[in-house]
Short mmCIF file of C-alpha atoms and ligand atoms in Angstrom, two decimals:
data_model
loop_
_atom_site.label_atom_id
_atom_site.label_comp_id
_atom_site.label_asym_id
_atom_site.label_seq_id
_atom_site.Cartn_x
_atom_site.Cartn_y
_atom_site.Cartn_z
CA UNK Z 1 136.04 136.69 133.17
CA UNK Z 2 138.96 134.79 130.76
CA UNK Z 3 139.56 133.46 127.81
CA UNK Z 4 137.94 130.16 129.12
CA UNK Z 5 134.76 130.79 130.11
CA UNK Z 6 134.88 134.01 127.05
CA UNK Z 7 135.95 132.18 124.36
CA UNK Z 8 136.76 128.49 124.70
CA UNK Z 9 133.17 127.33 126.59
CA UNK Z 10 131.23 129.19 123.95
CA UNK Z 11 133.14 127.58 121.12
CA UNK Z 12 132.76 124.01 123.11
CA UNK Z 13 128.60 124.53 123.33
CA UNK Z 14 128.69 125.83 119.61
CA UNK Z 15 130.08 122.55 118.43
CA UNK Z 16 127.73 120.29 120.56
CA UNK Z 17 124.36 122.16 119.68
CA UNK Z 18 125.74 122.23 115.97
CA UNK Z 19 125.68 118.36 116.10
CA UNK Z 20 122.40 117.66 114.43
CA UNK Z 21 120.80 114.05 115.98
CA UNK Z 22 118.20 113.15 113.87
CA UNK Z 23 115.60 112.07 116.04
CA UNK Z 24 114.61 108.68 115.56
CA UNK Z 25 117.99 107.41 115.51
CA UNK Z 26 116.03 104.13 117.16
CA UNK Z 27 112.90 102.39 115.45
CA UNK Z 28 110.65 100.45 118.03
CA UNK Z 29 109.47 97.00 116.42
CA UNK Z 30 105.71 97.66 117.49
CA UNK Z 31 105.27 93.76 117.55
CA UNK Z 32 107.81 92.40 119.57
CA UNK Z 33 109.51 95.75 121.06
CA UNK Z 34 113.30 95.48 119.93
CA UNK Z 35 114.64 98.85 119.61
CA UNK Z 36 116.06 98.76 115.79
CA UNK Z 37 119.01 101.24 114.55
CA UNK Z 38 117.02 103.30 111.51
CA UNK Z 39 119.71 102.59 109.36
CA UNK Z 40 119.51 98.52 109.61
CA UNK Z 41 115.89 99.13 109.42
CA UNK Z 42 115.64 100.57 106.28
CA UNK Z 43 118.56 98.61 104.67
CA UNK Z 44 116.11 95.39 105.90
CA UNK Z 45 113.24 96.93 103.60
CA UNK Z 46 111.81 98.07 107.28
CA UNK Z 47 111.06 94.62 107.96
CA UNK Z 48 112.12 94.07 111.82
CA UNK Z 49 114.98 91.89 111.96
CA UNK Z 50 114.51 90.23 114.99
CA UNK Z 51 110.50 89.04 114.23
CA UNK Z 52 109.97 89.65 110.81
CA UNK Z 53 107.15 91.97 111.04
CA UNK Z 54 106.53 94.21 108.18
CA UNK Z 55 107.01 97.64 108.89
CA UNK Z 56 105.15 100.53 106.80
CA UNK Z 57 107.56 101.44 103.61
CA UNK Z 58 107.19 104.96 101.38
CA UNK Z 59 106.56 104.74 98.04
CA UNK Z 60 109.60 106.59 97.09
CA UNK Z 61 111.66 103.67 99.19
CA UNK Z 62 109.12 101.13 97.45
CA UNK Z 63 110.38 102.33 94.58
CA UNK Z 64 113.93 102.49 95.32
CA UNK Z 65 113.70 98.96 96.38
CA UNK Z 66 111.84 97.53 93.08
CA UNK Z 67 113.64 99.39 90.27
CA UNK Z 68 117.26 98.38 88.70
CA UNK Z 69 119.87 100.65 90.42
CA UNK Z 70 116.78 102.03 92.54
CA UNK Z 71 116.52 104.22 89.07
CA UNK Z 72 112.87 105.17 88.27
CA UNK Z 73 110.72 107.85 86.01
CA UNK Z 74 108.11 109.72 87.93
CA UNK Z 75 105.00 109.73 85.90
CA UNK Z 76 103.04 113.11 86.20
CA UNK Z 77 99.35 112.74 87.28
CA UNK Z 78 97.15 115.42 86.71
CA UNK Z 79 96.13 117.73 89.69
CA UNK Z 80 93.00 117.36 91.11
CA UNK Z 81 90.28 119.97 92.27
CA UNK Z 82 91.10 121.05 95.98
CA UNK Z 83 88.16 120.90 99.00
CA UNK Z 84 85.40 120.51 95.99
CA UNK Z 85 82.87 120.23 99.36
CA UNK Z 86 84.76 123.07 101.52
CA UNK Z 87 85.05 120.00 104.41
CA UNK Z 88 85.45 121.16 107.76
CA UNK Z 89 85.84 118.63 110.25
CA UNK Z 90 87.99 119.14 113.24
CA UNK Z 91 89.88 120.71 110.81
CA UNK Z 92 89.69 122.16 107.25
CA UNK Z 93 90.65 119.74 104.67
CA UNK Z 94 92.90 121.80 102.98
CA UNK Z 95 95.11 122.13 106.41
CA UNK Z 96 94.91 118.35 107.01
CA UNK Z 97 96.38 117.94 103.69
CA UNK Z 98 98.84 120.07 104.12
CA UNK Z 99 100.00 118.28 107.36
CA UNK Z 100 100.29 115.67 105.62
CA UNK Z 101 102.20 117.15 102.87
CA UNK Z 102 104.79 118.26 105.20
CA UNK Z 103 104.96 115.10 107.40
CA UNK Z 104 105.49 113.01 103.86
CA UNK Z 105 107.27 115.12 101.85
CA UNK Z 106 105.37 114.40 99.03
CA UNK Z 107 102.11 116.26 97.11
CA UNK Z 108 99.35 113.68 97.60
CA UNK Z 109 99.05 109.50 98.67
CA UNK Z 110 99.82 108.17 95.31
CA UNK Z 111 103.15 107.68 93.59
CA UNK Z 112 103.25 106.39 89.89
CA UNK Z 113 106.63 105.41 87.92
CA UNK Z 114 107.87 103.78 85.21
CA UNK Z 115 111.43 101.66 85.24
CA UNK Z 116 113.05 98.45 84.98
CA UNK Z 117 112.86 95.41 87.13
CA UNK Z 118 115.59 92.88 85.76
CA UNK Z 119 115.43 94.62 82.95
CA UNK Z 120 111.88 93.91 82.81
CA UNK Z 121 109.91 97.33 81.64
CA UNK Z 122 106.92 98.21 84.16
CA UNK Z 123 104.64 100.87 85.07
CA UNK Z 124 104.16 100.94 89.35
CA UNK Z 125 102.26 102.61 91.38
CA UNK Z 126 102.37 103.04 95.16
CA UNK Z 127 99.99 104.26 98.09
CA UNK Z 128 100.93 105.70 100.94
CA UNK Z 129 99.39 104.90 104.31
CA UNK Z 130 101.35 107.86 105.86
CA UNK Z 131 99.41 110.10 103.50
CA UNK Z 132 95.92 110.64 105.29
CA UNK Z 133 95.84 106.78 105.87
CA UNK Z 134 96.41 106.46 102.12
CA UNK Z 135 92.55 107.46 101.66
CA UNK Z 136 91.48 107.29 98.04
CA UNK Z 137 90.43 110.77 96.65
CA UNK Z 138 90.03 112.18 93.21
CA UNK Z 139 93.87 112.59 93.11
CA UNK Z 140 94.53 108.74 94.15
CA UNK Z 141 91.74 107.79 91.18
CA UNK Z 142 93.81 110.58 88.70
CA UNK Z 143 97.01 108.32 89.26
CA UNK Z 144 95.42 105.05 88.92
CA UNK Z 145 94.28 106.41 85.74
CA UNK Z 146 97.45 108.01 84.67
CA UNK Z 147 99.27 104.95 85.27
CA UNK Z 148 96.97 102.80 83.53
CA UNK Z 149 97.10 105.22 80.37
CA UNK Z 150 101.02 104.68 80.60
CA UNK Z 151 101.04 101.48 81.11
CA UNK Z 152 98.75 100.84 77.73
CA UNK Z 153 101.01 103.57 75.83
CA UNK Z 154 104.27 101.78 76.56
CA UNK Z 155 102.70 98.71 76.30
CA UNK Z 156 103.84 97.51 79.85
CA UNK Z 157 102.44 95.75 82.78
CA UNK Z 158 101.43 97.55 85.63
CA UNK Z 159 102.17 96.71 89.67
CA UNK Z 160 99.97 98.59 92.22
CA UNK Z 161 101.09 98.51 95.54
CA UNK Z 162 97.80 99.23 97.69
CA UNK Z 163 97.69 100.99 101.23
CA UNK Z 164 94.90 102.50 102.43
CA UNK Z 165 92.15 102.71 104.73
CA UNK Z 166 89.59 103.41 102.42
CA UNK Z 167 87.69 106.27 100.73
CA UNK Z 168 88.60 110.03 101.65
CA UNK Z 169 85.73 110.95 103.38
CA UNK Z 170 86.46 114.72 103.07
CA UNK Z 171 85.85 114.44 99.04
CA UNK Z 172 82.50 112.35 100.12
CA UNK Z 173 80.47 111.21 96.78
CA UNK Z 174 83.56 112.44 94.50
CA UNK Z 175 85.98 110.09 96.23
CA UNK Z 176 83.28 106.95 95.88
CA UNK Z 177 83.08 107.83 92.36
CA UNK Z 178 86.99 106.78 92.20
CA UNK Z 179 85.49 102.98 92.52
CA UNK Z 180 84.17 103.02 89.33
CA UNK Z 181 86.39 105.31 87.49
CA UNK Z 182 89.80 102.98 88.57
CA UNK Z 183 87.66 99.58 87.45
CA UNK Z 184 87.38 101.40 84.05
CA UNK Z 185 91.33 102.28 84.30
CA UNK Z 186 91.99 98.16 85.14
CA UNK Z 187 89.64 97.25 82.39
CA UNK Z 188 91.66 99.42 79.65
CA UNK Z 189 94.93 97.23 81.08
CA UNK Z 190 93.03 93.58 80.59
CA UNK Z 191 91.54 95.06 77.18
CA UNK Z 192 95.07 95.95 75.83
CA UNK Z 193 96.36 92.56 77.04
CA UNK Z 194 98.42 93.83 79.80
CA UNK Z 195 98.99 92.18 83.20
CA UNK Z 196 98.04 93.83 86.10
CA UNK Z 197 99.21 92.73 89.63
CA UNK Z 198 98.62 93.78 92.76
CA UNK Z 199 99.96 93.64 96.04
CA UNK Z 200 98.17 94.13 98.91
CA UNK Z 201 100.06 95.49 102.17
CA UNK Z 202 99.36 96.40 105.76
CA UNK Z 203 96.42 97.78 105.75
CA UNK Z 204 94.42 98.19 102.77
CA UNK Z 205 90.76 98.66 103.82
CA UNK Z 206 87.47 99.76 102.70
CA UNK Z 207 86.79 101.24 99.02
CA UNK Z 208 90.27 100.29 97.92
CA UNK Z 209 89.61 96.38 98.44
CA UNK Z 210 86.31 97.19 96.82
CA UNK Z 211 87.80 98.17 94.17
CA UNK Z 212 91.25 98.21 91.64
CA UNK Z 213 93.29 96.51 95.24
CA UNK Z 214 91.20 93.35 94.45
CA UNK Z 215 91.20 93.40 90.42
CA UNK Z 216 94.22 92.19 89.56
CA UNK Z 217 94.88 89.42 87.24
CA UNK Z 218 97.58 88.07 90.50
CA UNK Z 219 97.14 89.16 94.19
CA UNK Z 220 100.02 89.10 96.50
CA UNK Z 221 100.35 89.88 99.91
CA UNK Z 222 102.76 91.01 102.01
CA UNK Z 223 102.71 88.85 105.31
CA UNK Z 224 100.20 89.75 108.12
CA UNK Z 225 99.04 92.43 106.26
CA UNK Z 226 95.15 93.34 107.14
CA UNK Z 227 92.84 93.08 104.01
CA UNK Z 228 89.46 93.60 104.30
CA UNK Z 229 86.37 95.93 103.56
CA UNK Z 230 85.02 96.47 107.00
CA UNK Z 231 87.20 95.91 109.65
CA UNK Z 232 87.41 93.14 112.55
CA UNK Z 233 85.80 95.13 114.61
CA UNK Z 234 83.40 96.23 113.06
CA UNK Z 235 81.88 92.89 111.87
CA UNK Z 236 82.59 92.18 115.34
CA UNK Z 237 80.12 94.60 116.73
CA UNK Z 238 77.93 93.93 114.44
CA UNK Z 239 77.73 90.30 114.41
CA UNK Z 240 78.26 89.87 118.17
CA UNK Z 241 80.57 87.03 117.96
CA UNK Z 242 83.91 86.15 118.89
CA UNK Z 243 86.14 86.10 115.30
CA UNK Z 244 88.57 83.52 114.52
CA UNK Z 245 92.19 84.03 115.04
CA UNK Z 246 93.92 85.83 112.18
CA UNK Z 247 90.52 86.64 110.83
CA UNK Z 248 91.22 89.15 107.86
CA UNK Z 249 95.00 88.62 108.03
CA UNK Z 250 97.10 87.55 104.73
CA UNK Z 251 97.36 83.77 105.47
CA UNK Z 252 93.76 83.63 106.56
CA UNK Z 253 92.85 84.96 102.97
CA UNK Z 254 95.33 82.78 101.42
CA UNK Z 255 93.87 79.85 103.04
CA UNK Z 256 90.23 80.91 101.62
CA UNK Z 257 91.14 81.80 98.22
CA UNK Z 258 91.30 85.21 97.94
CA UNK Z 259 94.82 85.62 97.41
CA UNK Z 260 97.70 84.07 95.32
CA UNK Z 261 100.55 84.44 97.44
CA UNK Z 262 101.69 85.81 101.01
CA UNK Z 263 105.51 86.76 100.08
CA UNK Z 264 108.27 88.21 102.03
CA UNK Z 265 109.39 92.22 101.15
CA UNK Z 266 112.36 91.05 100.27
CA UNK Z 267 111.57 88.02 97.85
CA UNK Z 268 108.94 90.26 95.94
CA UNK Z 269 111.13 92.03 93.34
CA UNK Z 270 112.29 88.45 92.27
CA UNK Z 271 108.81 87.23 92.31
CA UNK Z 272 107.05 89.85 90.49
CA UNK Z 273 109.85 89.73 87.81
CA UNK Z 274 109.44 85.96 87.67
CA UNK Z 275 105.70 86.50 87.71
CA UNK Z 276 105.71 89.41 84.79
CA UNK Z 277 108.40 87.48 82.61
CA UNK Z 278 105.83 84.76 82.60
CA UNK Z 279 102.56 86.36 81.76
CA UNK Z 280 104.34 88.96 78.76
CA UNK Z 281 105.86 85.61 77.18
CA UNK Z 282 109.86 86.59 77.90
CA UNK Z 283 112.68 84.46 79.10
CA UNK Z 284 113.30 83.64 82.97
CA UNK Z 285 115.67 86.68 84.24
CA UNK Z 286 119.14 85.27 84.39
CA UNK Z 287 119.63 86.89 87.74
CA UNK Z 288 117.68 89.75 89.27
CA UNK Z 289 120.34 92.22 89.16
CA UNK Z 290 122.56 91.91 86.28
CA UNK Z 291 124.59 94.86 85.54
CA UNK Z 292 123.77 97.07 82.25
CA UNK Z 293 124.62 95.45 79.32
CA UNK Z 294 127.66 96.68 77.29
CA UNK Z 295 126.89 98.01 74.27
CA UNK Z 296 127.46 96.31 70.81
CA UNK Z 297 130.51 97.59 69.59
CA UNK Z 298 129.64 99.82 66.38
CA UNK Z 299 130.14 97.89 62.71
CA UNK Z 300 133.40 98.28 61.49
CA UNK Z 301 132.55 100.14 57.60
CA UNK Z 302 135.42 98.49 55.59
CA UNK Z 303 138.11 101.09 53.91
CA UNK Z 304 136.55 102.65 50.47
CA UNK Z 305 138.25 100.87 47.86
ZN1 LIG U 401 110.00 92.82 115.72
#
């Protein structure tokens, strides 16, 4: 035994194993396979940069994105009953969501805030897909609501990002009865005036396309994203034929009139401003990200005679 292998090898493998590599350091593109540094990634809006495909974004980064400065208000949404039906599946529900919660980071697959976009006031809301596919349950339908009740308060428009694959089958009958409970939410928007816009992103499915995804007053897309109620291959089964390429995609829909526009991630925040500016009567944006403007210098009160 010396000082070498005593002292200085232990102090050598401290430093290594103290070294904390996150672990994915590398992002596969799952369409064309380019391995993609995570940091380019997410500076690109996780849009690959060698194909363009649109990667899955959190709402937080949504956010982050969309918002002056990245600077937004969380809106509070109220909790929701827990396992109403005691589901068991595999799994309880309870545990799935709380693998979820942990794999997220965040409490259920809804996000609402309020902010600025060119200093354009707005109300958003954002699903997750990463959150039990984004699955509409009483929770989802409690923000919907909450964020149309904002929007109407503060007399702003509201943009709803949908993701999801549908209904949350593990709240059964309760999470159907979020159809009809976020077409009453829309329908307090369109009575108070207020524009509502949607846009649709890789995947939203099922109840949520049935539902507030597809009553907006302007539908966006983002490209090759999969909209539809029942899925490609289910219709496929079902009607035993062969289904045209791009069947259920964005620019399929776009071409059959069920959307307005297929835009890029990163043109949206200029487009929804231009869009919102529009429809609540205010002047063009003079550029999307002007800095804060300086305050008006406070009246000068002339000397007392
Ligand atoms: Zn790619």
């Amino acid at each position: 035994m010396n000082w070498i292998s005593n002292y200085v090898r232990p102090t050598i493998n401290s430093l290594f194993s103290r070294r904390e590599v996150p672990e994915n350091l590398w992002t596969k593109c799952p369409e064309c396979g380019t391995m993609l540094f995570h940091r380019e990634l997410a500076d690109n809006l996780n849009v690959c940069t060698n194909c363009d495909h649109h990667m899955a974004i959190t709402p937080r980064m949504r956010f982050q994105a969309m918002f002056d400065g990245g600077v937004f208000n969380e809106v509070s949404v109220p909790e929701a009953v827990v396992d109403p039906l005691q589901f068991r599946d595999q799994k309880k529900y309870p545990d799935r969501l709380r693998a979820a919660q942990k794999s997220t980071g965040e409490k259920e697959a809804m996000l609402v805030a309020e902010g600025e976009m060119a200093r354009t006031p707005v109300v958003m809301a954002a699903q997750d897909f990463a959150f039990m596919a984004g699955s509409m349950g009483m929770y989802v339908g409690n923000a919907i609501v909450a964020a149309a009740e904002r929007a109407v308060e503060l007399k702003r428009p509201l943009v709803l990002f949908s993701a999801a694959g549908g209904a949350r089958m593990q709240e059964g009958i309760l999470s159907l009865m979020q159809m009809p409970r976020t077409t009453v939410a829309v329908q307090m928007l369109k009575d108070a005036g207020l524009p509502y816009i949607v846009v649709l992103t890789h995947p939203t499915t099922g109840g949520v396309t049935a539902s507030y995804a597809m009553l907006g007053d302007v539908h966006i897309s983002e490209p090759n994203a999969l909209i539809c109620f029942a899925g490609p291959r289910v219709i496929e089964q079902t009607i035993r034929e062969k289904l045209p390429e791009g069947f259920q995609r964005a620019e399929y829909l776009l071409d059959h009139g069920m959307l307005d526009r297929v835009t890029h991630r990163k043109a949206l925040r200029e487009e929804l401003v231009t869009i919102l500016r529009m429809m609540t009567g205010q002047p063009p944006a003079v550029k999307a990200d002007l800095p804060a403007p300086t305050p008006e210098p406070a009246p000068v009160t002339p000397p007392a005679p």
